CSV table of C-alpha atoms in Angstrom, one decimal:
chain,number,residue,atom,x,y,z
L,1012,UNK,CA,41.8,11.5,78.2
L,1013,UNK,CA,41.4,14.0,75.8
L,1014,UNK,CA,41.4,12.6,71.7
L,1015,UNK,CA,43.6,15.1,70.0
L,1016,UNK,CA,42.7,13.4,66.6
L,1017,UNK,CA,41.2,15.4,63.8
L,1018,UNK,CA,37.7,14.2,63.2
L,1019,UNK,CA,37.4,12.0,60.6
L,1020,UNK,CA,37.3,14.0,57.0
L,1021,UNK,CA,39.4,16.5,58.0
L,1022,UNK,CA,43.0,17.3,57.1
L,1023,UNK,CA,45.2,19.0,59.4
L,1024,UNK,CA,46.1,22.8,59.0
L,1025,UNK,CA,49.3,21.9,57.5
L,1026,UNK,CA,48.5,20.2,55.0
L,1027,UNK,CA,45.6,21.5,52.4
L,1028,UNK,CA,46.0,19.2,50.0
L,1029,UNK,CA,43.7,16.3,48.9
L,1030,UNK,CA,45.0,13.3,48.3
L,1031,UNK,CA,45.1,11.5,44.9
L,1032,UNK,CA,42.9,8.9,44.8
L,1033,UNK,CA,42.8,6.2,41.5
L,1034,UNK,CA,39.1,5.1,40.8
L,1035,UNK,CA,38.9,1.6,38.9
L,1036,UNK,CA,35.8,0.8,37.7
L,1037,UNK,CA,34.5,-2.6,38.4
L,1038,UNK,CA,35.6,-5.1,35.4
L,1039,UNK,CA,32.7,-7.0,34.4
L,1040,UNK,CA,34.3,-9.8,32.5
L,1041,UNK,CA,31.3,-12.5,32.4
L,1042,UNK,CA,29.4,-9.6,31.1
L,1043,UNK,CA,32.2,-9.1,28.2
L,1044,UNK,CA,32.3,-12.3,27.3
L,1045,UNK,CA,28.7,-13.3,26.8
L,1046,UNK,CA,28.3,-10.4,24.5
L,1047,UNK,CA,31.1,-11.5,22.2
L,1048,UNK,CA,29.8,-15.0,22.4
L,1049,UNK,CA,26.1,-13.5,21.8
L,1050,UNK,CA,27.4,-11.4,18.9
L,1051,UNK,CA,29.3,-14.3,17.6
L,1052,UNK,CA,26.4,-16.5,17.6
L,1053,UNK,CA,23.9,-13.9,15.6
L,1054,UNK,CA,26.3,-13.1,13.0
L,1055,UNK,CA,27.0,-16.5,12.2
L,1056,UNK,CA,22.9,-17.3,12.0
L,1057,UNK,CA,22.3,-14.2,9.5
L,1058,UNK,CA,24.8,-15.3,7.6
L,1059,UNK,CA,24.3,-18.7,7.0
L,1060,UNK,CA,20.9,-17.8,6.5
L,1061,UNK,CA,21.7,-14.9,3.8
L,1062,UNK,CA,24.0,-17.8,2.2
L,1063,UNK,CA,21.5,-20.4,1.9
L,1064,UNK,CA,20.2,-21.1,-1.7
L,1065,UNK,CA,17.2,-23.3,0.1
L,1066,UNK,CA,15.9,-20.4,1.3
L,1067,UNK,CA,15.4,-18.3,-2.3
L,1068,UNK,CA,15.6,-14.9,-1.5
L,1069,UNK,CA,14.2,-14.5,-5.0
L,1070,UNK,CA,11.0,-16.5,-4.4
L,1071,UNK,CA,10.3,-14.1,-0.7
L,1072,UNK,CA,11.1,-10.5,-2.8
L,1073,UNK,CA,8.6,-11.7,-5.2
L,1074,UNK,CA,5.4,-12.5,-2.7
L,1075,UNK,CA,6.6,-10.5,-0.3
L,1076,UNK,CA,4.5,-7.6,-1.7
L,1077,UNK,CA,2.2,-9.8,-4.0
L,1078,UNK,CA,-1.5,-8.7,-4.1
L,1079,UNK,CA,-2.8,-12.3,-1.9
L,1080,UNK,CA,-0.5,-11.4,0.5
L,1081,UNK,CA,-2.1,-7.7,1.4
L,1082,UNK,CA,-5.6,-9.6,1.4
L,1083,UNK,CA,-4.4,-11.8,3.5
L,1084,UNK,CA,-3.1,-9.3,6.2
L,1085,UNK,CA,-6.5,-7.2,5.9
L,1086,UNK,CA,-8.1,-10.4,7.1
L,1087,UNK,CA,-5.7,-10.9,10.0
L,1088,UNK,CA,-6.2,-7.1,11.0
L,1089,UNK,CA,-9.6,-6.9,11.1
L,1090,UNK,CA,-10.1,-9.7,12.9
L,1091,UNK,CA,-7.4,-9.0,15.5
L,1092,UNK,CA,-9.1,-5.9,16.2
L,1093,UNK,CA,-12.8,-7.5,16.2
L,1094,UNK,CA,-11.4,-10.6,18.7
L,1095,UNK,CA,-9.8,-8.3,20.9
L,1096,UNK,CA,-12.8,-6.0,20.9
L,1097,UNK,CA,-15.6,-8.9,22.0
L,1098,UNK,CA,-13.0,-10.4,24.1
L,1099,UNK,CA,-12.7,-7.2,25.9
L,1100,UNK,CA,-15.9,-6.0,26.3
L,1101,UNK,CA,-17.4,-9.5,26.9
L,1102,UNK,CA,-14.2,-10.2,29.4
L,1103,UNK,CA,-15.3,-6.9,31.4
L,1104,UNK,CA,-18.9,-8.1,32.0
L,1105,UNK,CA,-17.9,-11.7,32.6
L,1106,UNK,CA,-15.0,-10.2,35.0
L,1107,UNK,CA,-18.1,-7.9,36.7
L,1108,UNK,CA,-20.0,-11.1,37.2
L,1109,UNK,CA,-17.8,-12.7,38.8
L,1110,UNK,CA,-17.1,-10.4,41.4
L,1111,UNK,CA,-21.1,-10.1,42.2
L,1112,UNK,CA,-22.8,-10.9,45.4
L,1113,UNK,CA,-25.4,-13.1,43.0
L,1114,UNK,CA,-24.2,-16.7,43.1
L,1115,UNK,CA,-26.2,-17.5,39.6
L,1116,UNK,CA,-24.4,-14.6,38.4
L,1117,UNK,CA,-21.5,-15.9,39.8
L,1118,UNK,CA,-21.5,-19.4,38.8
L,1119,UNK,CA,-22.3,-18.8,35.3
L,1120,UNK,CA,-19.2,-16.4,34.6
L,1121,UNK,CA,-17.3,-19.1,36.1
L,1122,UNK,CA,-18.5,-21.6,34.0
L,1123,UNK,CA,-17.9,-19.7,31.0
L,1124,UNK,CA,-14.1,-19.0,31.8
L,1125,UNK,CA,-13.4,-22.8,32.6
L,1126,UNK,CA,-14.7,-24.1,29.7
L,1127,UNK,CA,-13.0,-21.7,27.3
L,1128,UNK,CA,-10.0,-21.3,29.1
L,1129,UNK,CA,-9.8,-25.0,30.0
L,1130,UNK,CA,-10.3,-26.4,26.1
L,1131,UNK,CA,-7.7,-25.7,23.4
L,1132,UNK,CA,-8.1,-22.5,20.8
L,1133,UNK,CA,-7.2,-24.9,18.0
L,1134,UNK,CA,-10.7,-27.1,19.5
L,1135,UNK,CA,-12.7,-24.1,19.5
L,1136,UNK,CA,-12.3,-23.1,15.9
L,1137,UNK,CA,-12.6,-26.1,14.3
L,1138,UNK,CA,-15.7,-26.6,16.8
L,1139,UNK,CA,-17.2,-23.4,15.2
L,1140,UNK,CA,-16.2,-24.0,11.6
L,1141,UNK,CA,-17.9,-26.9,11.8
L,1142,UNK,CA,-20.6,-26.0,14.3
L,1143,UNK,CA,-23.7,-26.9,11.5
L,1144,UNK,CA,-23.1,-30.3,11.9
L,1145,UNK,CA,-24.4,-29.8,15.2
L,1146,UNK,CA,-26.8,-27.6,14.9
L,1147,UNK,CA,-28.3,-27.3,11.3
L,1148,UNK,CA,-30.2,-24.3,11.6
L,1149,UNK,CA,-29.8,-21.0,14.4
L,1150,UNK,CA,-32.8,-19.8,15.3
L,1151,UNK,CA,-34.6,-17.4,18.1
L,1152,UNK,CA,-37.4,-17.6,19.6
L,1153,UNK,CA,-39.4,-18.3,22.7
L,1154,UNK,CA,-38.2,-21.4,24.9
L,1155,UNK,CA,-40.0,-25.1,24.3
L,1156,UNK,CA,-42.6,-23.2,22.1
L,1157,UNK,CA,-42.7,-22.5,18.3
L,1158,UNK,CA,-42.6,-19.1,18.3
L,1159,UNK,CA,-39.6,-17.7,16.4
L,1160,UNK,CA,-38.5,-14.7,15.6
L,1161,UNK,CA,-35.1,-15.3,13.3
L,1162,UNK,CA,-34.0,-18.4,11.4
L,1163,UNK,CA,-31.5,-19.1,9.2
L,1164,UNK,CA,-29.0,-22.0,8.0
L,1165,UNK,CA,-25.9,-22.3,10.0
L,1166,UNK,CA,-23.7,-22.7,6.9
L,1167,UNK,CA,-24.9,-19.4,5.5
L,1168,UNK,CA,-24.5,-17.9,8.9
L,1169,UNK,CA,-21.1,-19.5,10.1
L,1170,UNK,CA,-18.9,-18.6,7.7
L,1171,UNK,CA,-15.4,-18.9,8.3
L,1172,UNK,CA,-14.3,-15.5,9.1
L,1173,UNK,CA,-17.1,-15.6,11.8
L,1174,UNK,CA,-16.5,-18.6,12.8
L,1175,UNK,CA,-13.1,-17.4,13.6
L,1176,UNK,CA,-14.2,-14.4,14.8
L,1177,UNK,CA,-16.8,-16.3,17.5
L,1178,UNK,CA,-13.5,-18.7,18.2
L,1179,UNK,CA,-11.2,-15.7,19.1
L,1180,UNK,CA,-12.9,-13.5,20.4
L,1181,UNK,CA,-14.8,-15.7,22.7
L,1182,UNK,CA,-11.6,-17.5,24.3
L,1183,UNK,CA,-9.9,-13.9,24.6
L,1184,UNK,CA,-13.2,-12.9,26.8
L,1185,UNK,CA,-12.4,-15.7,29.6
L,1186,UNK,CA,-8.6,-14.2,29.6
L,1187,UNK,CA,-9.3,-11.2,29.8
L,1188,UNK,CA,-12.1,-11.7,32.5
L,1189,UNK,CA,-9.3,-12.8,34.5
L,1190,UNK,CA,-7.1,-9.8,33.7
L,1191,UNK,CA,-10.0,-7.4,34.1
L,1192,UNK,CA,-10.8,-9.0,37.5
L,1193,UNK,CA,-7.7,-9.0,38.6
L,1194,UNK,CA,-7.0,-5.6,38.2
L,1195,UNK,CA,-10.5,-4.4,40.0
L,1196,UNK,CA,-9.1,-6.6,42.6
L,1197,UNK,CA,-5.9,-4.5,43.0
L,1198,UNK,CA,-8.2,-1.3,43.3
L,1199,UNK,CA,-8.1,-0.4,47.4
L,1200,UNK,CA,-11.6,-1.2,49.0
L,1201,UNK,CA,-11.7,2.8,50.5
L,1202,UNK,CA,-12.1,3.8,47.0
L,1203,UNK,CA,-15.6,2.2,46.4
L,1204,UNK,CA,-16.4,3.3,49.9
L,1205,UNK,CA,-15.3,6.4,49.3
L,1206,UNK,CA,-17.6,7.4,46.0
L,1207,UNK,CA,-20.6,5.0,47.8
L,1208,UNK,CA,-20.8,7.6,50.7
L,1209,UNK,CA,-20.9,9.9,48.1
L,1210,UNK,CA,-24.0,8.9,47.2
L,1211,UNK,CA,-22.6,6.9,43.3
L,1212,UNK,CA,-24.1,4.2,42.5
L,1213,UNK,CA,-22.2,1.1,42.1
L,1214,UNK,CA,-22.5,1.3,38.1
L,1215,UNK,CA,-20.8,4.8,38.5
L,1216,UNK,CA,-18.3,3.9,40.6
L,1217,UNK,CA,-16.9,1.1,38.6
L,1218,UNK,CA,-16.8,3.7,35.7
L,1219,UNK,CA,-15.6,6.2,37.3
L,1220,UNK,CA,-13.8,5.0,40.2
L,1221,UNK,CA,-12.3,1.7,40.1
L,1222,UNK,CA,-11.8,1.0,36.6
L,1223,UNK,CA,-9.7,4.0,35.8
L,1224,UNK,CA,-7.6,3.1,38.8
L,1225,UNK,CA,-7.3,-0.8,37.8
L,1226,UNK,CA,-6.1,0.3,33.9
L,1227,UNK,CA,-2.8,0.6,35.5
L,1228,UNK,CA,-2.4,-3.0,36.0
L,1229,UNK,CA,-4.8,-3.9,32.8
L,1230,UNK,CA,-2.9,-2.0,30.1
L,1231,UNK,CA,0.7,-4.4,29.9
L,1232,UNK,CA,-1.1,-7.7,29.8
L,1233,UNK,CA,-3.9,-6.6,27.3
L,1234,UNK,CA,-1.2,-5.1,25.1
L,1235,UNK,CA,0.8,-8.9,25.1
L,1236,UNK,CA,-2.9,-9.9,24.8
L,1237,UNK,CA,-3.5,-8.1,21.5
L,1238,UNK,CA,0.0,-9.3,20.2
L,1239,UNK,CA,-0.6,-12.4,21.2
L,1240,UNK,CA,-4.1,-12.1,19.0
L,1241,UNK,CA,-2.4,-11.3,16.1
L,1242,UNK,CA,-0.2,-14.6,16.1
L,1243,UNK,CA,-3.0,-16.3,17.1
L,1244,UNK,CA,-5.3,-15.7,14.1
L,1245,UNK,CA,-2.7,-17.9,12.0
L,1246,UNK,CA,-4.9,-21.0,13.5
L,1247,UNK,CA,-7.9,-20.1,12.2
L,1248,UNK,CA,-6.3,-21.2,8.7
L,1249,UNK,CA,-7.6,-25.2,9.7
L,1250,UNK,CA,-11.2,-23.3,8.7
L,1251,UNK,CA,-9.8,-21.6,5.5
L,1252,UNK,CA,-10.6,-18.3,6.7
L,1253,UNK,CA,-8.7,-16.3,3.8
L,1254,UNK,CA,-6.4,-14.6,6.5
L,1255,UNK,CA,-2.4,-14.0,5.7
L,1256,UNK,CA,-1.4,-17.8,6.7
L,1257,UNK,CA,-4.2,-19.2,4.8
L,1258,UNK,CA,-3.6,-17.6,1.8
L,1259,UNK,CA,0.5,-18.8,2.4
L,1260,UNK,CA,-0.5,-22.2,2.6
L,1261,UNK,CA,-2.7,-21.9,-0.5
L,1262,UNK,CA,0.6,-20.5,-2.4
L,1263,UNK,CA,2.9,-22.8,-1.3
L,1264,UNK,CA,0.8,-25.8,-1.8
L,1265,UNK,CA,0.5,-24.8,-5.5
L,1266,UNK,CA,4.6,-23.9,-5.8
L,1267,UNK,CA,5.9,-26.0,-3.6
L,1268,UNK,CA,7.8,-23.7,-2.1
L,1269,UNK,CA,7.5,-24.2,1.8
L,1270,UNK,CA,10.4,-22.4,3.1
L,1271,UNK,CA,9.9,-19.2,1.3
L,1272,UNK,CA,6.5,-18.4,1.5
L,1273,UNK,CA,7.2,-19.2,5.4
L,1274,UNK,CA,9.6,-16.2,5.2
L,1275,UNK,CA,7.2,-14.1,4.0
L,1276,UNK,CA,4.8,-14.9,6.4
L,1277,UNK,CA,7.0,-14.4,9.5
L,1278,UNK,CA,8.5,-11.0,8.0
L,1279,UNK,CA,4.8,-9.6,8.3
L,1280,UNK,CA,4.2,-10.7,11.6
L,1281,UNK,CA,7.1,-9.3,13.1
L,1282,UNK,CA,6.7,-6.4,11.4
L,1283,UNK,CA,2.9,-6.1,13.0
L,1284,UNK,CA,3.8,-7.1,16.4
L,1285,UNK,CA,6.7,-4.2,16.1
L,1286,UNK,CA,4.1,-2.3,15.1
L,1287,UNK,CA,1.8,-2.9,18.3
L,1288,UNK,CA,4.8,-2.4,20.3
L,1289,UNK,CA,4.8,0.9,20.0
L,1290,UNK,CA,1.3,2.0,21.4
L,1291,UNK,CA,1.7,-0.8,23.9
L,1292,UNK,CA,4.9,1.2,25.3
L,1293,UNK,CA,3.3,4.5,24.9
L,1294,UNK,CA,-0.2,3.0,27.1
L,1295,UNK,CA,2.2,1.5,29.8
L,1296,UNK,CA,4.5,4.8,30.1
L,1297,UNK,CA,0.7,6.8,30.3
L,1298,UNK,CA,-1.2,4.6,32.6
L,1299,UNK,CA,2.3,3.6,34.8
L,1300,UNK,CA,3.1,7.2,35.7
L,1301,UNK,CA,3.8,8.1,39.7
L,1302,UNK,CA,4.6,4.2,40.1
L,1303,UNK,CA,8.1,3.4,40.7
L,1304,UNK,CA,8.1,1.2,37.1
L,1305,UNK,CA,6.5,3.5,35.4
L,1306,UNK,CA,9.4,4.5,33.2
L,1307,UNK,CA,10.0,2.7,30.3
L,1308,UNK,CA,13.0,2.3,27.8
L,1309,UNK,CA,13.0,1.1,24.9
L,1310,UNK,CA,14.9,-2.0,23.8
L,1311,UNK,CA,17.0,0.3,21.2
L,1312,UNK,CA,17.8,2.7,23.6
L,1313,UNK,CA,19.1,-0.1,26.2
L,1314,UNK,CA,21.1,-1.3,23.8
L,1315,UNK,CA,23.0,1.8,22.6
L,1316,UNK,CA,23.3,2.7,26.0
L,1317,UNK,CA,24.6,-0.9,27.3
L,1318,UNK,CA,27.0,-0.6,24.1
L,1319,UNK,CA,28.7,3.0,25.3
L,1320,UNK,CA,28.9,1.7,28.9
L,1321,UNK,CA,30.7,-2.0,28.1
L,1322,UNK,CA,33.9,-0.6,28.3
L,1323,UNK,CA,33.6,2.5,30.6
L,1324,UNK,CA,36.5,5.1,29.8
L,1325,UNK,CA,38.7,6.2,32.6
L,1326,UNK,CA,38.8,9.8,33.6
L,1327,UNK,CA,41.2,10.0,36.4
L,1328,UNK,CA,41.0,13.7,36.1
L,1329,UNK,CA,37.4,14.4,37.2
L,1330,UNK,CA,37.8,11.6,39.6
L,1331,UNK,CA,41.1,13.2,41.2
L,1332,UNK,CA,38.9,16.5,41.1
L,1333,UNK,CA,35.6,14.9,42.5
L,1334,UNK,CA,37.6,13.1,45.2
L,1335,UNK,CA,39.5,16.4,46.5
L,1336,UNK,CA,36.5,18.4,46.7
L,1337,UNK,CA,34.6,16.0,48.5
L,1338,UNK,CA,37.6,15.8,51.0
L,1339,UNK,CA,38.0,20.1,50.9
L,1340,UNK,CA,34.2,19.7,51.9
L,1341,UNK,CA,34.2,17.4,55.1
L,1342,UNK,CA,37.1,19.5,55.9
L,1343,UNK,CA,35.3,22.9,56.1
């Protein structure tokens, strides 16, 4: 039997004309409603907020830019910046260690990542702000002889901005060993193959070789790293170590006035972290290109865009139009 049947696409020769076809878009009404419930909800929380009297606006404008304030946030910078940078560099050698053939080598980096990973940060500062009671004097010198080369008090040498500093940075390094580790890890085994039969050495080709590769995966959770830093230094105000929250506490025990000088501390740290958000985006879109997440949006643009599409517009014309030449097509 012979199919006399026009193959499928095709219209007969009659009849040129495409039919009309009505494209609906899909109506996403869970979607609708938890974005006027979401909107609901944070215009009723600034507003209470900008309505409470508790809160005195007056008090936050007038600290907000006060002199202690600025001295405060030079403090936290510098020592986010220092933390991160031991923690990094120290984290890169500990991570190295780890992944040598020498077990001493071995066992020691993992000693030092499960004692400073496995003990609280809050621990480790006061431990260190209060590290002369243990040990009243920090010297160096030769082992179990009297030799020594430096000596000095520990109070003199401890203070509590290094303190802090030693606190941070120190359990950043067994974090980041981790991170570091992990992303040698992810670097394919060929590739230090590969530059070894080239006759590099092994220093070379973890330079050269494996760590550029590995950035791809250590870039995002250092830059949450860093943030996370920043928030972090606020502990190190149990040592009084003159940083932004310190110096808060020291106003608002004098004033009284807990709430407001809370504000103000908040309002910088979200402005920093906003801040560090931006090179953070700019390292992941650099170090993530060729992968198939590499591309990154921004939250603003994801919302202006989610904002035009929530109620798509109908255009029945360039789908009548779209549909007929797609039909005119498979007709050809």
């Amino acid at each position: 039997m012979i199919d006399t049947r026009p193959p499928l696409g095709t219209l007969p020769d009659g009849d040129r004309s495409a039919p009309e076809l009505e494209v609906v878009p899909v109506r996403a009404y869970g979607r609708w409603i938890a974005t006027v419930l979401a909107l609901t909800a944070l215009v009723g929380l600034v507003g209470s907020l900008a309505r409470n009297d508790n809160v005195h606006w007056d008090v936050v404008g007038d600290y907000l830019f006060a002199p202690l304030v600025f001295s405060g946030l030079t403090t936290t910078l510098w020592l986010t910046a220092a933390a991160m940078a031991l923690g990094l560099g120290l984290g890169t050698l500990i991570a190295v260690m780890r992944l040598s053939a020498s077990p001493v080598l071995h066992a020691v980096a993992t000693g030092f990542v499960w004692v400073f990973r496995g003990t609280p940060l809050l621990v480790q500062i006061i431990f260190w702000g209060y590290a002369a009671a243990l040990y009243k004097y920090v010297q160096i010198g030769i082992p179990f002889t009297h030799v020594t080369f430096f000596r000095a008090e520990t109070n003199s040498l401890l203070t509590p901005a290094v303190a802090a500093l030693l606190a941070l940075g120190l359990n950043e390094a067994a974090y980041a060993s981790e991170i570091v580790r992990a992303g040698i890890q992810s670097v394919d085994p060929g590739q230090t193959e590969a530059a070894h039969s080239l006759g590099m050495r092994p220093a070379l080709t973890l330079r050269r070789i494996v760590l550029p590769q590995a950035m791809r995966v250590i870039i995002p959770p250092m830059g949450n790293e860093t943030i996370n830093m920043l928030k972090m230094t606020a502990l190190v105000s149990v040592i009084s170590a003159h940083d932004l929250m310190s110096n808060i506490q020291d106003v608002y025990a004098q004033n009284y006035q807990v709430i407001p000088m809370l504000v103000v501390a908040s309002t910088w740290y979200l402005a920093l972290v906003t801040v560090l958000g931006v090179p953070q985006a700019w390292l992941e879109r650099r170090y993530g290109r060729g992968s198939a997440r590499g591309g990154h949006v921004s939250p603003f643009r994801r919302l202006f865009a989610g904002a035009s599409g929530l109620f798509p517009q109908r255009n029945d014309k360039n789908d009548k139009n779209d549909t007929s030449d797609t039909i005119k097509e498979g007709g050809r």
